[in-house]
Amino acid sequence: MKKQLLATLGLAALCMASYAATLMRVTQTDGSVVEYDVEKDSLVDFYEKTAPVDTTATDTTQISNHAYVDLGLPSGTLWATYNIGATKPEEFGDYFAWGETEPKEVYDWSTYKYAKASGAWNLDSLTKYNSGKIYEGTIDNLLTLLPEDDAATANWGSEWRMPTNEEQRELVEECQYQMTEVNGVYGAKFTGKNGNSVFFPAAGDRYGSDAYDVGDYGYSWSSSLYEKYESIARNLSFYEGGAYWDNYYRYDGFPVRAVLAKK
C-alpha cells in the first residue's frame, strides 16, 4: 500500500512538472513533510528494507543441517559456526564433561562417567582413557576420544568431531584474534587469512552445580587427553588478554565446537 501511494505521488509530481511545478512533497507517517526537487532528482527508486546481515562467519556452508566456515587454515580444518546445543554463534549451547556426550546438572568426579570417586573432588580411579601413570583403574593408553565419546559426533553425526589440541593451536596461531560482541554477547572472534571468521561466546564453564566466568572467559574442549596427567584433558581458553591452549580436569563442564575435515 505504501509503495502504491508513493508511486502515485511520484507520478502526480511528474505530471505537475509540466505545469511549472518543480517539487514533490511527501507527507510521512509521522506527519512530517519532505520535499524533493523533481527536476534535479529525476530517478525515483523503491526497495525493501532488510535486516542487517550477520557477518560474524562469512562464506558458510551447511552439512547435516549445521553451518561451517573455511578459515583458510593450513590443515584444511573446517570449523562449525556455533557450539553443540546452539543454533547461532552467540548462543552458549550445552556444557559437557570431557568424554561425555550429554549435558547434566552437576559436574564433579562423583558424576563423571569414567571415574570411581569417594567424593565430589576425590578421584580414586579411572575406567577409560587411562595410562596408569597416576591413577589405578582400566589401563587402555587412549589419548584421543573415540567417536562414541565425542560430543560432536554423538550429537551432530559422523561427519563432525571435536578438534584435537593441535587443531585448536592452529586456530590460535593462524588466525587474527579479538574480543568483541555479537548481538550483545561478548566473546572471541578468530579471523583467517582468507577474511572468513568464527565467533566463540564467552560462555564460562560449569563446576559442581554452578556457572563460572560467564561473560569474561570462554572454554572449549579438544578431543585430546593431557598425556602426562590422565585426569586432565586439553582445551581452548580465551579472554580479554588472549587465546591459548590449556588443560583442565575432565569433569569440568565446557562447551564444544565441532570441526570437519576439508571437503
Short mmCIF file of C-alpha atoms in Angstrom, two decimals:
data_model
loop_
_atom_site.label_atom_id
_atom_site.label_comp_id
_atom_site.label_asym_id
_atom_site.label_seq_id
_atom_site.Cartn_x
_atom_site.Cartn_y
_atom_site.Cartn_z
CA MET A 1 0.00 0.00 0.00
CA LYS A 2 2.84 2.43 0.89
CA LYS A 3 4.60 1.62 -2.38
CA GLN A 4 1.43 2.32 -4.39
CA LEU A 5 0.83 5.61 -2.58
CA LEU A 6 4.40 6.81 -3.13
CA ALA A 7 4.29 5.72 -6.75
CA THR A 8 1.05 7.67 -7.26
CA LEU A 9 2.59 10.73 -5.61
CA GLY A 10 5.65 10.37 -7.80
CA LEU A 11 3.60 10.21 -10.99
CA ALA A 12 1.47 13.11 -9.85
CA ALA A 13 4.56 15.17 -9.20
CA LEU A 14 5.97 14.37 -12.61
CA CYS A 15 2.70 15.40 -14.26
CA MET A 16 2.62 18.62 -12.27
CA ALA A 17 6.13 19.39 -13.50
CA SER A 18 4.65 20.14 -16.95
CA TYR A 19 2.68 22.91 -15.27
CA ALA A 20 5.88 24.51 -13.89
CA ALA A 21 5.75 22.59 -10.57
CA THR A 22 9.27 21.52 -9.63
CA LEU A 23 8.82 19.92 -6.19
CA MET A 24 7.39 16.63 -5.00
CA ARG A 25 6.02 16.87 -1.46
CA VAL A 26 5.75 13.62 0.58
CA THR A 27 3.91 13.56 3.89
CA GLN A 28 5.39 10.79 6.06
CA THR A 29 3.52 8.62 8.57
CA ASP A 30 4.71 10.79 11.49
CA GLY A 31 3.17 13.89 9.88
CA SER A 32 6.45 15.45 8.75
CA VAL A 33 6.77 16.71 5.18
CA VAL A 34 9.74 16.10 2.87
CA GLU A 35 10.14 17.95 -0.44
CA TYR A 36 12.15 16.68 -3.41
CA ASP A 37 13.32 18.63 -6.45
CA VAL A 38 11.79 16.61 -9.29
CA GLU A 39 13.89 18.24 -12.00
CA LYS A 40 17.09 17.63 -10.07
CA ASP A 41 16.27 14.19 -8.61
CA SER A 42 14.91 12.58 -11.74
CA LEU A 43 15.19 8.94 -10.57
CA VAL A 44 12.74 7.60 -8.00
CA ASP A 45 13.63 4.11 -6.70
CA PHE A 46 11.61 1.82 -4.41
CA TYR A 47 13.18 -1.04 -2.42
CA GLU A 48 12.51 -3.36 0.51
CA LYS A 49 14.32 -2.56 3.75
CA THR A 50 16.05 -5.70 5.04
CA ALA A 51 17.56 -6.64 8.38
CA PRO A 52 21.36 -6.27 8.72
CA VAL A 53 23.34 -9.33 7.75
CA ASP A 54 25.39 -11.08 10.44
CA THR A 55 28.92 -11.22 9.01
CA THR A 56 30.49 -12.92 12.03
CA ALA A 57 31.20 -16.05 10.00
CA THR A 58 31.43 -15.44 6.24
CA ASP A 59 31.17 -17.86 3.33
CA THR A 60 29.46 -20.50 5.45
CA THR A 61 28.19 -23.83 4.19
CA GLN A 62 25.99 -26.45 5.83
CA ILE A 63 26.31 -30.18 6.35
CA SER A 64 23.84 -32.26 8.37
CA ASN A 65 21.90 -29.01 8.99
CA HIS A 66 24.84 -27.34 10.74
CA ALA A 67 26.94 -24.49 9.31
CA TYR A 68 30.71 -24.43 9.00
CA VAL A 69 33.28 -21.94 7.71
CA ASP A 70 36.59 -22.35 5.87
CA LEU A 71 39.18 -20.14 7.59
CA GLY A 72 41.89 -20.99 5.09
CA LEU A 73 43.89 -22.96 7.66
CA PRO A 74 46.95 -24.95 6.54
CA SER A 75 45.41 -28.23 7.72
CA GLY A 76 42.17 -27.52 5.83
CA THR A 77 40.14 -27.97 9.03
CA LEU A 78 36.63 -26.51 8.77
CA TRP A 79 35.11 -25.03 11.94
CA ALA A 80 31.43 -25.08 12.90
CA THR A 81 29.99 -21.59 13.31
CA TYR A 82 28.27 -22.32 16.66
CA ASN A 83 28.57 -24.62 19.66
CA ILE A 84 26.94 -28.02 20.10
CA GLY A 85 23.46 -27.38 21.51
CA ALA A 86 23.28 -23.88 19.99
CA THR A 87 21.65 -22.65 16.77
CA LYS A 88 23.65 -19.45 16.20
CA PRO A 89 27.15 -18.15 17.03
CA GLU A 90 26.27 -16.09 20.10
CA GLU A 91 24.39 -18.89 21.90
CA PHE A 92 26.34 -20.74 24.59
CA GLY A 93 25.00 -24.20 23.73
CA ASP A 94 25.43 -27.19 26.03
CA TYR A 95 28.21 -27.96 28.51
CA PHE A 96 29.94 -31.34 28.54
CA ALA A 97 32.43 -33.10 30.75
CA TRP A 98 35.32 -34.41 28.65
CA GLY A 99 34.35 -37.76 27.11
CA GLU A 100 30.62 -37.35 27.88
CA THR A 101 28.02 -36.71 25.22
CA GLU A 102 25.13 -35.22 27.20
CA PRO A 103 24.86 -32.14 29.45
CA LYS A 104 23.97 -32.61 33.14
CA GLU A 105 23.21 -30.68 36.32
CA VAL A 106 26.37 -31.37 38.36
CA TYR A 107 29.97 -31.54 37.14
CA ASP A 108 32.40 -33.26 39.52
CA TRP A 109 34.21 -36.58 39.93
CA SER A 110 31.21 -38.27 41.57
CA THR A 111 29.09 -37.68 38.44
CA TYR A 112 31.83 -38.27 35.87
CA LYS A 113 31.13 -41.20 33.56
CA TYR A 114 34.63 -42.68 33.55
CA ALA A 115 35.63 -42.29 37.19
CA LYS A 116 35.25 -44.00 40.53
CA ALA A 117 35.29 -41.39 43.27
CA SER A 118 34.91 -41.33 47.04
CA GLY A 119 33.54 -37.80 46.90
CA ALA A 120 32.83 -34.88 44.60
CA TRP A 121 36.50 -33.94 44.43
CA ASN A 122 38.19 -37.21 45.40
CA LEU A 123 39.12 -39.30 42.37
CA ASP A 124 40.04 -42.89 43.16
CA SER A 125 40.41 -44.49 39.72
CA LEU A 126 39.64 -44.01 36.02
CA THR A 127 37.74 -46.55 33.94
CA LYS A 128 38.66 -45.22 30.47
CA TYR A 129 41.35 -43.04 28.87
CA ASN A 130 43.93 -44.05 31.42
CA SER A 131 47.64 -44.80 31.14
CA GLY A 132 48.02 -45.82 34.76
CA LYS A 133 50.76 -43.26 35.36
CA ILE A 134 48.87 -41.59 38.18
CA TYR A 135 45.58 -43.41 38.72
CA GLU A 136 44.54 -47.01 39.02
CA GLY A 137 41.65 -48.49 37.06
CA THR A 138 41.28 -49.65 33.48
CA ILE A 139 44.52 -49.15 31.55
CA ASP A 140 43.90 -48.55 27.84
CA ASN A 141 46.52 -45.87 26.98
CA LEU A 142 43.98 -43.99 24.85
CA LEU A 143 44.95 -40.35 24.27
CA THR A 144 42.15 -39.22 21.93
CA LEU A 145 38.39 -39.56 22.33
CA LEU A 146 36.73 -42.40 20.44
CA PRO A 147 33.71 -41.46 18.29
CA GLU A 148 31.23 -42.85 20.84
CA ASP A 149 32.65 -40.48 23.48
CA ASP A 150 32.93 -37.46 21.21
CA ALA A 151 30.14 -34.93 21.95
CA ALA A 152 30.26 -33.52 18.41
CA THR A 153 29.96 -36.92 16.70
CA ALA A 154 27.30 -38.17 19.11
CA ASN A 155 25.11 -35.07 18.72
CA TRP A 156 25.70 -33.97 15.12
CA GLY A 157 26.62 -37.14 13.26
CA SER A 158 29.66 -38.99 11.95
CA GLU A 159 30.85 -36.13 9.71
CA TRP A 160 31.56 -34.00 12.78
CA ARG A 161 34.07 -34.42 15.59
CA MET A 162 35.75 -32.44 18.36
CA PRO A 163 39.02 -30.73 17.36
CA THR A 164 42.35 -32.09 18.52
CA ASN A 165 44.67 -30.00 20.65
CA GLU A 166 46.81 -29.37 17.55
CA GLU A 167 43.80 -28.06 15.61
CA GLN A 168 42.99 -25.65 18.42
CA ARG A 169 46.62 -24.50 18.42
CA GLU A 170 46.35 -23.90 14.69
CA LEU A 171 43.22 -21.79 15.17
CA VAL A 172 45.07 -19.55 17.64
CA GLU A 173 48.33 -19.34 15.70
CA GLU A 174 46.94 -18.90 12.18
CA CYS A 175 44.06 -16.50 12.86
CA GLN A 176 43.79 -12.90 13.96
CA TYR A 177 42.18 -12.77 17.40
CA GLN A 178 39.99 -10.15 19.03
CA MET A 179 37.38 -9.97 21.78
CA THR A 180 34.17 -8.41 20.54
CA GLU A 181 30.37 -8.58 20.78
CA VAL A 182 27.90 -10.31 18.51
CA ASN A 183 24.27 -9.39 19.12
CA GLY A 184 25.13 -8.20 22.62
CA VAL A 185 27.15 -11.32 23.57
CA TYR A 186 30.84 -10.94 24.40
CA GLY A 187 33.31 -13.43 23.02
CA ALA A 188 36.29 -14.24 20.82
CA LYS A 189 36.46 -13.73 17.07
CA PHE A 190 39.06 -15.64 15.05
CA THR A 191 39.65 -14.31 11.52
CA GLY A 192 41.55 -16.39 9.00
CA LYS A 193 43.92 -15.08 6.36
CA ASN A 194 41.16 -15.51 3.76
CA GLY A 195 38.98 -13.00 5.64
CA ASN A 196 36.47 -15.51 6.98
CA SER A 197 35.84 -15.57 10.72
CA VAL A 198 34.27 -17.60 13.50
CA PHE A 199 32.91 -16.43 16.88
CA PHE A 200 33.09 -18.18 20.27
CA PRO A 201 30.90 -16.74 23.06
CA ALA A 202 32.47 -16.21 26.48
CA ALA A 203 30.24 -18.89 27.98
CA GLY A 204 32.37 -19.64 31.05
CA ASP A 205 32.21 -23.16 32.48
CA ARG A 206 30.27 -25.43 34.84
CA TYR A 207 31.93 -26.56 38.06
CA GLY A 208 29.84 -28.57 40.51
CA SER A 209 26.33 -27.18 40.08
CA ASP A 210 27.44 -23.59 39.49
CA ALA A 211 28.43 -21.47 36.49
CA TYR A 212 31.70 -19.54 36.49
CA ASP A 213 33.38 -16.84 34.36
CA VAL A 214 30.31 -16.27 32.15
CA GLY A 215 30.80 -13.14 30.05
CA ASP A 216 34.53 -12.90 30.84
CA TYR A 217 36.17 -16.20 29.85
CA GLY A 218 35.47 -18.85 27.28
CA TYR A 219 36.48 -22.52 27.12
CA SER A 220 36.08 -25.27 24.55
CA TRP A 221 37.14 -28.92 24.85
CA SER A 222 39.51 -30.65 22.48
CA SER A 223 39.45 -34.41 21.93
CA SER A 224 42.97 -34.74 23.35
CA LEU A 225 43.93 -36.10 26.75
CA TYR A 226 46.83 -34.50 28.63
CA GLU A 227 49.37 -37.27 28.23
CA LYS A 228 51.32 -36.50 31.43
CA TYR A 229 48.34 -36.49 33.79
CA GLU A 230 45.37 -38.58 32.70
CA SER A 231 42.76 -36.88 34.90
CA ILE A 232 43.23 -33.75 32.77
CA ALA A 233 42.29 -33.02 29.14
CA ARG A 234 43.30 -30.24 26.77
CA ASN A 235 41.10 -27.29 25.80
CA LEU A 236 40.99 -23.86 24.20
CA SER A 237 40.73 -20.92 26.63
CA PHE A 238 40.24 -17.23 25.81
CA TYR A 239 39.63 -13.89 27.50
CA GLU A 240 40.45 -10.20 27.04
CA GLY A 241 44.16 -10.91 27.41
CA GLY A 242 44.35 -13.51 24.64
CA ALA A 243 43.58 -17.03 23.45
CA TYR A 244 45.65 -20.07 24.32
CA TRP A 245 45.52 -23.86 24.73
CA ASP A 246 45.08 -25.07 28.27
CA ASN A 247 44.40 -28.12 30.49
CA TYR A 248 41.52 -28.75 32.89
CA TYR A 249 40.11 -31.63 34.89
CA ARG A 250 37.98 -33.93 32.79
CA TYR A 251 34.87 -33.44 34.94
CA ASP A 252 34.65 -29.69 34.13
CA GLY A 253 31.67 -28.64 32.02
CA PHE A 254 32.82 -26.82 28.87
CA PRO A 255 31.14 -26.01 25.55
CA VAL A 256 32.16 -27.98 22.46
CA ARG A 257 32.82 -26.55 18.99
CA ALA A 258 32.83 -29.15 16.22
CA VAL A 259 35.10 -29.43 13.18
CA LEU A 260 35.16 -31.19 9.82
CA ALA A 261 37.91 -32.43 7.57
CA LYS A 262 38.07 -30.23 4.46
CA LYS A 263 35.68 -31.38 1.73
#
